[in-house]
Amino acid sequence: MRWVVFDYGEVISRRTAALPGIAALLDADPEEFEAAYFAERKAYDWGCPDLDYWRSVAARLGRQVDADLSERLTSADVEGWLETDPDSRRLLDDLHEQGVALALLSNAPASFGRAVEGTDWARLFKHLVFSGDLKLAKPDARIYRALLETLAAEPADCLFFDDRQENVDAAREAGLGAELWSGAEAARPLLQAHLTR
């Protein structure tokens, strides 16, 4: 079996547009909030609980977060990242119709993983792998080994797309075929070559 593995954020999805609204929930300046949001994101992707993540973000802004506010922040954050790119969605549909085995490997918190599992497009994938569940994240080599174990696949049987070069490089070091994502149309000839070899 030949696997095609996709990252999620800014590959399948569009970049979130929810950050200003989330900043407003914290009564924070949008630019300062965005800096704090991304500064703490690595720990969140590695399995940090939602409440701990939002408290860390809030601490950078001189704010406080309780459990109720954490739930509202998480909900808004998840919703912001769920908008799929139409071209990417068409590509996924086409691959599924062709019988291609698809998997997802995303640096994302577990709460986001649970939301994705409920989407209409999750059915297109045989496996959905989220860093927050594994407490491992790209580009750590161990997450690629975990992916291969999940797929029961050899590295050479996988083609991986990601929008970050460091993740592509790490996947290649693990033996996977890997390409930097530059859009669905650019991916089509690469997929054709992988699937027909």
Short mmCIF file of C-alpha atoms in Angstrom, two decimals:
data_model
loop_
_atom_site.label_atom_id
_atom_site.label_comp_id
_atom_site.label_asym_id
_atom_site.label_seq_id
_atom_site.Cartn_x
_atom_site.Cartn_y
_atom_site.Cartn_z
CA MET A 1 0.00 0.00 0.00
CA ARG A 2 1.23 3.47 -0.84
CA TRP A 3 0.29 6.10 1.71
CA VAL A 4 -0.15 9.82 1.25
CA VAL A 5 0.22 11.67 4.52
CA PHE A 6 -0.85 15.28 4.98
CA ASP A 7 -0.12 17.88 7.59
CA TYR A 8 -3.23 19.82 8.60
CA GLY A 9 -2.61 23.49 9.42
CA GLU A 10 -2.17 25.62 6.28
CA VAL A 11 -2.12 22.46 4.14
CA ILE A 12 -5.64 21.10 4.44
CA SER A 13 -6.83 24.13 6.38
CA ARG A 14 -6.64 27.82 5.84
CA ARG A 15 -4.73 29.85 8.40
CA THR A 16 -7.03 30.71 11.27
CA ALA A 17 -8.80 34.07 11.17
CA ALA A 18 -10.03 33.68 14.74
CA LEU A 19 -7.13 35.22 16.63
CA PRO A 20 -8.52 38.78 16.95
CA GLY A 21 -11.76 37.38 18.35
CA ILE A 22 -9.87 35.18 20.81
CA ALA A 23 -7.78 38.18 21.86
CA ALA A 24 -11.02 40.03 22.60
CA LEU A 25 -12.11 37.23 24.94
CA LEU A 26 -8.98 38.00 26.95
CA ASP A 27 -9.38 41.77 26.54
CA ALA A 28 -5.90 41.76 25.02
CA ASP A 29 -4.20 43.69 22.23
CA PRO A 30 -4.42 41.49 19.10
CA GLU A 31 -0.73 41.72 18.21
CA GLU A 32 0.40 41.03 21.76
CA PHE A 33 -2.05 38.15 21.97
CA GLU A 34 -0.84 36.59 18.72
CA ALA A 35 2.76 36.69 19.94
CA ALA A 36 1.78 35.00 23.22
CA TYR A 37 -0.45 32.48 21.41
CA PHE A 38 2.36 31.20 19.22
CA ALA A 39 5.05 31.47 21.90
CA GLU A 40 3.23 28.85 23.99
CA ARG A 41 2.05 26.69 21.09
CA LYS A 42 4.91 24.18 21.12
CA ALA A 43 3.98 22.94 24.59
CA TYR A 44 0.31 22.72 23.53
CA ASP A 45 1.21 20.63 20.49
CA TRP A 46 3.25 18.35 22.75
CA GLY A 47 0.23 17.52 24.88
CA CYS A 48 -0.12 20.37 27.36
CA PRO A 49 -3.76 20.47 28.63
CA ASP A 50 -6.03 23.21 27.33
CA LEU A 51 -6.29 25.04 30.65
CA ASP A 52 -2.53 25.03 31.20
CA TYR A 53 -1.96 26.38 27.69
CA TRP A 54 -4.41 29.25 28.02
CA ARG A 55 -3.11 30.14 31.47
CA SER A 56 0.40 30.33 30.02
CA VAL A 57 -0.80 32.56 27.18
CA ALA A 58 -2.74 34.74 29.61
CA ALA A 59 0.23 35.05 31.96
CA ARG A 60 2.25 36.65 29.17
CA LEU A 61 -0.51 39.22 28.84
CA GLY A 62 -1.08 39.89 32.52
CA ARG A 63 -4.44 38.15 32.42
CA GLN A 64 -6.01 35.18 34.22
CA VAL A 65 -7.98 32.26 32.84
CA ASP A 66 -10.35 29.96 34.71
CA ALA A 67 -11.82 26.69 33.48
CA ASP A 68 -14.92 28.28 31.93
CA LEU A 69 -12.92 30.83 29.98
CA SER A 70 -10.48 28.13 28.90
CA GLU A 71 -13.35 26.19 27.36
CA ARG A 72 -14.52 29.27 25.45
CA LEU A 73 -11.00 30.02 24.23
CA THR A 74 -10.45 26.41 23.16
CA SER A 75 -13.76 26.31 21.31
CA ALA A 76 -12.99 29.53 19.42
CA ASP A 77 -9.47 28.35 18.65
CA VAL A 78 -10.58 24.96 17.34
CA GLU A 79 -13.31 26.53 15.22
CA GLY A 80 -10.82 28.94 13.67
CA TRP A 81 -8.59 26.15 12.42
CA LEU A 82 -11.40 23.97 11.04
CA GLU A 83 -11.91 25.91 7.80
CA THR A 84 -10.55 23.75 5.00
CA ASP A 85 -8.97 25.13 1.84
CA PRO A 86 -11.32 24.36 -1.10
CA ASP A 87 -8.51 23.26 -3.42
CA SER A 88 -7.08 20.96 -0.77
CA ARG A 89 -10.50 19.50 -0.09
CA ARG A 90 -11.00 18.76 -3.79
CA LEU A 91 -7.63 17.03 -3.88
CA LEU A 92 -8.52 14.88 -0.88
CA ASP A 93 -11.85 13.95 -2.44
CA ASP A 94 -10.12 13.02 -5.70
CA LEU A 95 -7.53 10.86 -3.94
CA HIS A 96 -10.21 9.13 -1.89
CA GLU A 97 -12.24 8.37 -5.00
CA GLN A 98 -9.10 6.85 -6.55
CA GLY A 99 -8.77 4.55 -3.55
CA VAL A 100 -5.57 6.17 -2.26
CA ALA A 101 -4.75 5.43 1.39
CA LEU A 102 -4.69 8.75 3.23
CA ALA A 103 -3.34 9.64 6.67
CA LEU A 104 -3.06 12.85 8.64
CA LEU A 105 -0.06 13.80 10.79
CA SER A 106 -0.65 17.09 12.55
CA ASN A 107 1.02 19.07 15.29
CA ALA A 108 -2.17 19.88 17.14
CA PRO A 109 -3.59 19.60 20.65
CA ALA A 110 -5.76 16.65 21.56
CA SER A 111 -8.87 18.83 21.82
CA PHE A 112 -8.44 19.78 18.18
CA GLY A 113 -8.01 16.13 17.26
CA ARG A 114 -11.37 15.28 18.80
CA ALA A 115 -13.03 18.06 16.80
CA VAL A 116 -11.47 16.87 13.54
CA GLU A 117 -12.74 13.35 14.15
CA GLY A 118 -16.27 14.76 13.93
CA THR A 119 -15.84 16.55 10.60
CA ASP A 120 -17.33 15.31 7.35
CA TRP A 121 -13.90 15.01 5.73
CA ALA A 122 -12.34 12.85 8.46
CA ARG A 123 -13.88 9.81 6.73
CA LEU A 124 -11.46 10.34 3.84
CA PHE A 125 -8.55 9.28 6.07
CA LYS A 126 -7.67 5.80 7.26
CA HIS A 127 -5.67 7.26 10.17
CA LEU A 128 -5.64 10.61 11.97
CA VAL A 129 -2.52 11.17 14.08
CA PHE A 130 -2.24 14.19 16.38
CA SER A 131 0.85 15.24 18.29
CA GLY A 132 -1.15 16.13 21.39
CA ASP A 133 -2.31 12.52 21.72
CA LEU A 134 1.20 11.11 21.29
CA LYS A 135 2.94 13.80 23.35
CA LEU A 136 5.40 13.98 20.47
CA ALA A 137 5.55 16.60 17.74
CA LYS A 138 7.22 17.22 14.41
CA PRO A 139 10.08 17.48 13.67
CA ASP A 140 11.04 15.00 16.41
CA ALA A 141 12.07 11.76 14.68
CA ARG A 142 9.98 9.68 17.08
CA ILE A 143 6.70 10.98 15.70
CA TYR A 144 7.54 9.67 12.24
CA ARG A 145 8.32 6.26 13.72
CA ALA A 146 4.99 6.38 15.56
CA LEU A 147 3.26 7.25 12.29
CA LEU A 148 4.84 4.30 10.49
CA GLU A 149 3.85 1.95 13.31
CA THR A 150 0.27 3.22 13.10
CA LEU A 151 0.19 2.70 9.35
CA ALA A 152 2.08 -0.61 9.49
CA ALA A 153 4.07 0.85 6.61
CA GLU A 154 7.64 1.13 5.42
CA PRO A 155 9.04 4.65 5.09
CA ALA A 156 9.45 4.31 1.32
CA ASP A 157 5.72 3.62 0.99
CA CYS A 158 4.79 7.10 2.27
CA LEU A 159 4.66 10.51 0.66
CA PHE A 160 4.32 13.29 3.23
CA PHE A 161 3.30 16.92 2.65
CA ASP A 162 4.00 19.68 5.16
CA ASP A 163 4.22 23.47 4.95
CA ARG A 164 7.32 23.65 7.17
CA GLN A 165 10.70 22.78 5.72
CA GLU A 166 12.05 21.48 9.04
CA ASN A 167 9.25 18.90 9.15
CA VAL A 168 9.87 17.88 5.55
CA ASP A 169 13.58 17.50 6.24
CA ALA A 170 12.93 15.39 9.34
CA ALA A 171 10.53 13.15 7.42
CA ARG A 172 13.14 12.62 4.74
CA GLU A 173 15.72 11.74 7.39
CA ALA A 174 13.26 9.12 8.65
CA GLY A 175 13.14 7.65 5.12
CA LEU A 176 9.77 8.98 3.99
CA GLY A 177 9.23 10.69 0.70
CA ALA A 178 8.40 14.25 1.69
CA GLU A 179 7.60 17.49 -0.12
CA LEU A 180 7.13 21.08 0.96
CA TRP A 181 3.50 22.05 0.47
CA SER A 182 2.95 24.85 -2.03
CA GLY A 183 -0.68 24.22 -2.87
CA ALA A 184 -2.97 21.46 -4.09
CA GLU A 185 -2.33 21.98 -7.79
CA ALA A 186 1.44 21.81 -7.32
CA ALA A 187 0.98 18.59 -5.35
CA ARG A 188 -0.92 16.75 -8.07
CA PRO A 189 2.06 15.85 -10.33
CA LEU A 190 4.09 14.81 -7.28
CA LEU A 191 1.27 12.54 -6.22
CA GLN A 192 0.95 11.08 -9.70
CA ALA A 193 4.64 10.19 -9.71
CA HIS A 194 4.45 8.63 -6.24
CA LEU A 195 1.34 6.60 -6.94
CA THR A 196 2.47 5.20 -10.29
CA ARG A 197 6.00 4.17 -9.43
#
